[in-house]
PDB file of C-alpha atoms in Angstrom:
ATOM      1  CA  MET X   1      98.035 106.578  83.870  1.00  0.00           C
ATOM      2  CA  GLN X   2      96.525 106.436  80.455  1.00  0.00           C
ATOM      3  CA  GLY X   3      92.752 106.511  80.377  1.00  0.00           C
ATOM      4  CA  SER X   4      92.514 107.839  83.911  1.00  0.00           C
ATOM      5  CA  HIS X   5      90.281 110.796  84.645  1.00  0.00           C
ATOM      6  CA  ARG X   6      92.300 111.848  87.687  1.00  0.00           C
ATOM      7  CA  PRO X   7      94.487 114.911  87.226  1.00  0.00           C
ATOM      8  CA  VAL X   8      98.231 114.321  87.036  1.00  0.00           C
ATOM      9  CA  VAL X   9      99.816 115.762  90.164  1.00  0.00           C
ATOM     10  CA  THR X  10     103.408 116.899  89.699  1.00  0.00           C
ATOM     11  CA  LEU X  11     106.097 118.724  91.597  1.00  0.00           C
ATOM     12  CA  GLY X  12     108.639 119.981  89.132  1.00  0.00           C
ATOM     13  CA  LEU X  13     109.456 116.923  87.059  1.00  0.00           C
ATOM     14  CA  ILE X  14     108.048 114.340  89.502  1.00  0.00           C
ATOM     15  CA  VAL X  15     104.745 112.714  88.549  1.00  0.00           C
ATOM     16  CA  PHE X  16     103.535 111.577  91.964  1.00  0.00           C
ATOM     17  CA  SER X  17     101.302 108.738  90.780  1.00  0.00           C
ATOM     18  CA  SER X  18     104.120 107.190  88.725  1.00  0.00           C
ATOM     19  CA  CYS X  19     106.636 107.583  91.550  1.00  0.00           C
ATOM     20  CA  GLN X  20     104.178 106.122  94.065  1.00  0.00           C
ATOM     21  CA  HIS X  21     103.380 103.192  91.771  1.00  0.00           C
ATOM     22  CA  TRP X  22     107.070 102.469  91.187  1.00  0.00           C
ATOM     23  CA  VAL X  23     108.205 102.646  94.822  1.00  0.00           C
ATOM     24  CA  THR X  24     105.273 100.672  96.244  1.00  0.00           C
ATOM     25  CA  GLY X  25     106.002  98.044  93.593  1.00  0.00           C
ATOM     26  CA  ARG X  26     109.492  97.610  95.044  1.00  0.00           C
ATOM     27  CA  GLN X  27     108.088  95.984  98.213  1.00  0.00           C
ATOM     28  CA  MET X  28     108.097  92.275  97.537  1.00  0.00           C
ATOM     29  CA  ARG X  29     104.955  90.433  98.601  1.00  0.00           C
ATOM     30  CA  PHE X  30     106.672  87.220  99.671  1.00  0.00           C
ATOM     31  CA  GLU X  31     109.669  88.649 101.543  1.00  0.00           C
ATOM     32  CA  GLY X  32     108.052  91.870 102.801  1.00  0.00           C
ATOM     33  CA  GLY X  33     111.249  93.871 102.245  1.00  0.00           C
ATOM     34  CA  PHE X  34     112.098  96.270  99.437  1.00  0.00           C
ATOM     35  CA  GLN X  35     114.260  95.764  96.386  1.00  0.00           C
ATOM     36  CA  GLY X  36     116.278  98.643  94.964  1.00  0.00           C
ATOM     37  CA  ARG X  37     115.172  98.185  91.373  1.00  0.00           C
ATOM     38  CA  CYS X  38     113.259  95.753  89.193  1.00  0.00           C
ATOM     39  CA  ASN X  39     114.561  92.180  88.940  1.00  0.00           C
ATOM     40  CA  LYS X  40     116.844  92.536  91.979  1.00  0.00           C
ATOM     41  CA  LEU X  41     116.678  90.712  95.301  1.00  0.00           C
ATOM     42  CA  VAL X  42     115.330  92.335  98.442  1.00  0.00           C
ATOM     43  CA  ASP X  43     118.015  94.223 100.368  1.00  0.00           C
ATOM     44  CA  GLY X  44     117.647  95.442 103.947  1.00  0.00           C
ATOM     45  CA  CYS X  45     119.040  98.922 103.258  1.00  0.00           C
ATOM     46  CA  TYR X  46     116.101  99.647 100.943  1.00  0.00           C
ATOM     47  CA  SER X  47     113.918  99.410 104.029  1.00  0.00           C
ATOM     48  CA  PHE X  48     114.939 103.037 104.449  1.00  0.00           C
ATOM     49  CA  TRP X  49     115.756 104.153 100.899  1.00  0.00           C
ATOM     50  CA  GLN X  50     112.380 103.034  99.492  1.00  0.00           C
ATOM     51  CA  ALA X  51     110.116 103.069 102.550  1.00  0.00           C
ATOM     52  CA  GLY X  52     111.510 106.462 103.592  1.00  0.00           C
ATOM     53  CA  LEU X  53     110.320 107.963 100.312  1.00  0.00           C
ATOM     54  CA  LEU X  54     106.709 107.023 100.986  1.00  0.00           C
ATOM     55  CA  PRO X  55     106.162 109.384 103.954  1.00  0.00           C
ATOM     56  CA  LEU X  56     107.482 112.200 101.744  1.00  0.00           C
ATOM     57  CA  LEU X  57     105.100 111.272  98.925  1.00  0.00           C
ATOM     58  CA  HIS X  58     102.267 110.875 101.425  1.00  0.00           C
ATOM     59  CA  ARG X  59     102.842 114.346 102.842  1.00  0.00           C
ATOM     60  CA  ALA X  60     103.138 115.929  99.391  1.00  0.00           C
ATOM     61  CA  LEU X  61      99.931 114.271  98.176  1.00  0.00           C
ATOM     62  CA  HIS X  62      98.104 115.208 101.385  1.00  0.00           C
ATOM     63  CA  ALA X  63      99.219 118.839 101.004  1.00  0.00           C
ATOM     64  CA  ARG X  64      97.727 118.799  97.497  1.00  0.00           C
ATOM     65  CA  GLY X  65      94.354 117.600  98.784  1.00  0.00           C
ATOM     66  CA  GLU X  66      94.527 113.880  97.929  1.00  0.00           C
ATOM     67  CA  THR X  67      91.504 112.431  99.756  1.00  0.00           C
ATOM     68  CA  ALA X  68      92.173 108.708  99.251  1.00  0.00           C
ATOM     69  CA  LEU X  69      95.195 108.675 101.583  1.00  0.00           C
ATOM     70  CA  SER X  70      95.088 106.747 104.837  1.00  0.00           C
ATOM     71  CA  MET X  71      95.499 108.750 108.001  1.00  0.00           C
ATOM     72  CA  THR X  72      96.750 105.742 109.978  1.00  0.00           C
ATOM     73  CA  HIS X  73      99.411 104.077 107.820  1.00  0.00           C
ATOM     74  CA  TRP X  74     101.889 104.699 105.015  1.00  0.00           C
ATOM     75  CA  MET X  75     101.411 103.424 101.463  1.00  0.00           C
ATOM     76  CA  PHE X  76     103.242 100.147 102.099  1.00  0.00           C
ATOM     77  CA  ASP X  77     102.805  97.069 104.253  1.00  0.00           C
ATOM     78  CA  GLN X  78     104.468  98.269 107.445  1.00  0.00           C
ATOM     79  CA  GLN X  79     104.027  94.965 109.251  1.00  0.00           C
ATOM     80  CA  ALA X  80     105.557  92.925 106.413  1.00  0.00           C
ATOM     81  CA  LEU X  81     108.609  95.216 106.325  1.00  0.00           C
ATOM     82  CA  GLN X  82     109.059  94.852 110.088  1.00  0.00           C
ATOM     83  CA  GLU X  83     108.800  91.065 109.752  1.00  0.00           C
ATOM     84  CA  TYR X  84     111.490  91.037 107.057  1.00  0.00           C
ATOM     85  CA  ILE X  85     113.881  93.156 109.118  1.00  0.00           C
ATOM     86  CA  LEU X  86     113.262  91.388 112.429  1.00  0.00           C
ATOM     87  CA  LEU X  87     113.226  87.834 111.052  1.00  0.00           C
ATOM     88  CA  CYS X  88     115.597  87.944 108.078  1.00  0.00           C
ATOM     89  CA  CYS X  89     118.073  90.761 108.683  1.00  0.00           C
ATOM     90  CA  GLN X  90     119.203  90.245 112.272  1.00  0.00           C
ATOM     91  CA  CYS X  91     122.589  88.706 112.883  1.00  0.00           C
ATOM     92  CA  PRO X  92     122.638  86.528 116.035  1.00  0.00           C
ATOM     93  CA  ALA X  93     125.961  88.163 117.017  1.00  0.00           C
ATOM     94  CA  GLY X  94     124.464  91.664 116.675  1.00  0.00           C
ATOM     95  CA  GLY X  95     124.009  94.053 113.803  1.00  0.00           C
ATOM     96  CA  LEU X  96     121.861  93.788 110.710  1.00  0.00           C
ATOM     97  CA  LEU X  97     122.466  92.559 107.192  1.00  0.00           C
ATOM     98  CA  ASP X  98     120.975  93.034 103.756  1.00  0.00           C
ATOM     99  CA  LYS X  99     119.568  89.499 103.452  1.00  0.00           C
ATOM    100  CA  PRO X 100     120.019  86.053 105.008  1.00  0.00           C
ATOM    101  CA  GLY X 101     123.415  84.544 104.259  1.00  0.00           C
ATOM    102  CA  LYS X 102     125.191  87.911 104.031  1.00  0.00           C
ATOM    103  CA  SER X 103     127.538  89.458 106.585  1.00  0.00           C
ATOM    104  CA  ARG X 104     126.483  92.193 108.963  1.00  0.00           C
ATOM    105  CA  ASP X 105     127.902  95.674 108.471  1.00  0.00           C
ATOM    106  CA  PHE X 106     127.414  99.205 109.769  1.00  0.00           C
ATOM    107  CA  TYR X 107     125.745 100.427 106.565  1.00  0.00           C
ATOM    108  CA  HIS X 108     122.984  97.804 106.587  1.00  0.00           C
ATOM    109  CA  THR X 109     122.594  98.049 110.360  1.00  0.00           C
ATOM    110  CA  CYS X 110     121.956 101.793 110.053  1.00  0.00           C
ATOM    111  CA  TYR X 111     119.484 101.622 107.193  1.00  0.00           C
ATOM    112  CA  CYS X 112     117.639  98.519 108.417  1.00  0.00           C
ATOM    113  CA  LEU X 113     117.073 100.244 111.761  1.00  0.00           C
ATOM    114  CA  SER X 114     115.998 103.442 109.987  1.00  0.00           C
ATOM    115  CA  GLY X 115     113.556 101.511 107.801  1.00  0.00           C
ATOM    116  CA  LEU X 116     112.229  99.687 110.841  1.00  0.00           C
ATOM    117  CA  SER X 117     111.575 103.040 112.490  1.00  0.00           C
ATOM    118  CA  ILE X 118     109.738 104.363 109.397  1.00  0.00           C
ATOM    119  CA  ALA X 119     107.624 101.175 109.383  1.00  0.00           C
ATOM    120  CA  GLN X 120     106.734 101.615 113.064  1.00  0.00           C
ATOM    121  CA  HIS X 121     105.692 105.274 113.059  1.00  0.00           C
ATOM    122  CA  PHE X 122     103.005 106.982 110.996  1.00  0.00           C
ATOM    123  CA  GLY X 123     102.613 110.745 111.181  1.00  0.00           C
ATOM    124  CA  SER X 124     103.671 112.958 114.052  1.00  0.00           C
ATOM    125  CA  GLY X 125     102.275 115.159 116.789  1.00  0.00           C
ATOM    126  CA  ASP X 126      98.524 114.759 117.222  1.00  0.00           C
ATOM    127  CA  LEU X 127      98.364 112.457 114.210  1.00  0.00           C
ATOM    128  CA  LEU X 128     100.710 109.706 115.382  1.00  0.00           C
ATOM    129  CA  HIS X 129      99.911 106.045 114.840  1.00  0.00           C
ATOM    130  CA  GLU X 130     102.395 103.353 115.819  1.00  0.00           C
ATOM    131  CA  VAL X 131     102.574  99.766 114.587  1.00  0.00           C
ATOM    132  CA  VAL X 132     105.233  97.818 116.485  1.00  0.00           C
ATOM    133  CA  LEU X 133     105.590  94.152 115.652  1.00  0.00           C
ATOM    134  CA  GLY X 134     106.443  91.812 118.499  1.00  0.00           C
ATOM    135  CA  VAL X 135     107.546  92.801 121.975  1.00  0.00           C
ATOM    136  CA  PRO X 136     107.553  96.447 123.160  1.00  0.00           C
ATOM    137  CA  GLU X 137     111.376  96.373 123.201  1.00  0.00           C
ATOM    138  CA  ASN X 138     111.252  96.295 119.376  1.00  0.00           C
ATOM    139  CA  ARG X 139     109.990  99.894 119.332  1.00  0.00           C
ATOM    140  CA  LEU X 140     112.474 102.413 117.968  1.00  0.00           C
ATOM    141  CA  ARG X 141     112.379 106.179 118.194  1.00  0.00           C
ATOM    142  CA  PRO X 142     110.951 107.865 115.087  1.00  0.00           C
ATOM    143  CA  THR X 143     113.404 108.908 112.381  1.00  0.00           C
ATOM    144  CA  HIS X 144     113.021 111.775 109.939  1.00  0.00           C
ATOM    145  CA  PRO X 145     112.628 110.411 106.377  1.00  0.00           C
ATOM    146  CA  VAL X 146     114.894 113.087 104.862  1.00  0.00           C
ATOM    147  CA  TYR X 147     117.649 113.538 107.436  1.00  0.00           C
ATOM    148  CA  ASN X 148     117.551 110.072 109.043  1.00  0.00           C
ATOM    149  CA  ILE X 149     117.844 111.480 112.547  1.00  0.00           C
ATOM    150  CA  SER X 150     115.145 111.891 115.177  1.00  0.00           C
ATOM    151  CA  PRO X 151     112.632 114.651 114.381  1.00  0.00           C
ATOM    152  CA  ASP X 152     113.479 116.527 117.600  1.00  0.00           C
ATOM    153  CA  LYS X 153     117.134 116.713 116.480  1.00  0.00           C
ATOM    154  CA  VAL X 154     116.012 118.098 113.098  1.00  0.00           C
ATOM    155  CA  VAL X 155     114.144 120.872 114.946  1.00  0.00           C
ATOM    156  CA  GLN X 156     117.184 121.577 117.159  1.00  0.00           C
ATOM    157  CA  ALA X 157     119.468 121.816 114.120  1.00  0.00           C
ATOM    158  CA  ALA X 158     117.047 124.098 112.267  1.00  0.00           C
ATOM    159  CA  MET X 159     116.735 126.376 115.291  1.00  0.00           C
ATOM    160  CA  TYR X 160     120.506 126.502 115.700  1.00  0.00           C
ATOM    161  CA  PHE X 161     121.107 127.471 112.094  1.00  0.00           C
ATOM    162  CA  LEU X 162     118.254 129.985 112.068  1.00  0.00           C
ATOM    163  CA  LYS X 163     119.968 131.749 114.988  1.00  0.00           C
ATOM    164  CA  ALA X 164     123.362 131.536 113.279  1.00  0.00           C
ATOM    165  CA  VAL X 165     122.184 133.274 110.091  1.00  0.00           C
ATOM    166  CA  PRO X 166     122.459 137.057 110.462  1.00  0.00           C
ATOM    167  CA  LYS X 167     119.330 139.048 109.704  1.00  0.00           C
ATOM    168  CA  ARG X 168     119.371 141.106 106.516  1.00  0.00           C
ATOM    169  CA  GLU X 169     119.486 144.377 108.437  1.00  0.00           C
ATOM    170  CA  GLU X 170     122.483 143.214 110.504  1.00  0.00           C
ATOM    171  CA  ALA X 171     124.295 141.965 107.403  1.00  0.00           C
ATOM    172  CA  SER X 172     123.652 145.265 105.567  1.00  0.00           C
ATOM    173  CA  ALA X 173     124.840 147.356 108.513  1.00  0.00           C
ATOM    174  CA  ALA X 174     128.063 145.336 108.747  1.00  0.00           C
ATOM    175  CA  ASN X 175     128.911 146.134 105.101  1.00  0.00           C
TER     176      ASN X 175
END
């Protein structure tokens, strides 16, 4: 951001403002869905691959003290993404697809549903805000933006593996 007086926030080689600008620019205003890269059509799977990055950026920026962040919604149009998935990606016979006119498949069904979940749920715990478009039956369980499984399953897996790792003292005594 040339000419900007805001400090450049980085994590390793990632410049957050550039990454945020790029990924938010992948949500198309007319369709509401995300494209994978510039000059490409919207594709339902990017509902997760692009929209799932924004909660991670949001959390990283919040941890670094960014004060301009919303505390009720992600940095993309959550309602527009839900409209794209619910209106354009559903196959009448079941399953989801990347765009109208394409065939349904397991890959796009998985990532459209995951993106829909990201679009419906902001935050967690005491700071949870939900935006569910349409009927209550449209609500999905939250999904973790890194592991793409429910947050409670992420906690269960972490607890399992923390128990499975021997403590340093036990490992030293065994040798």
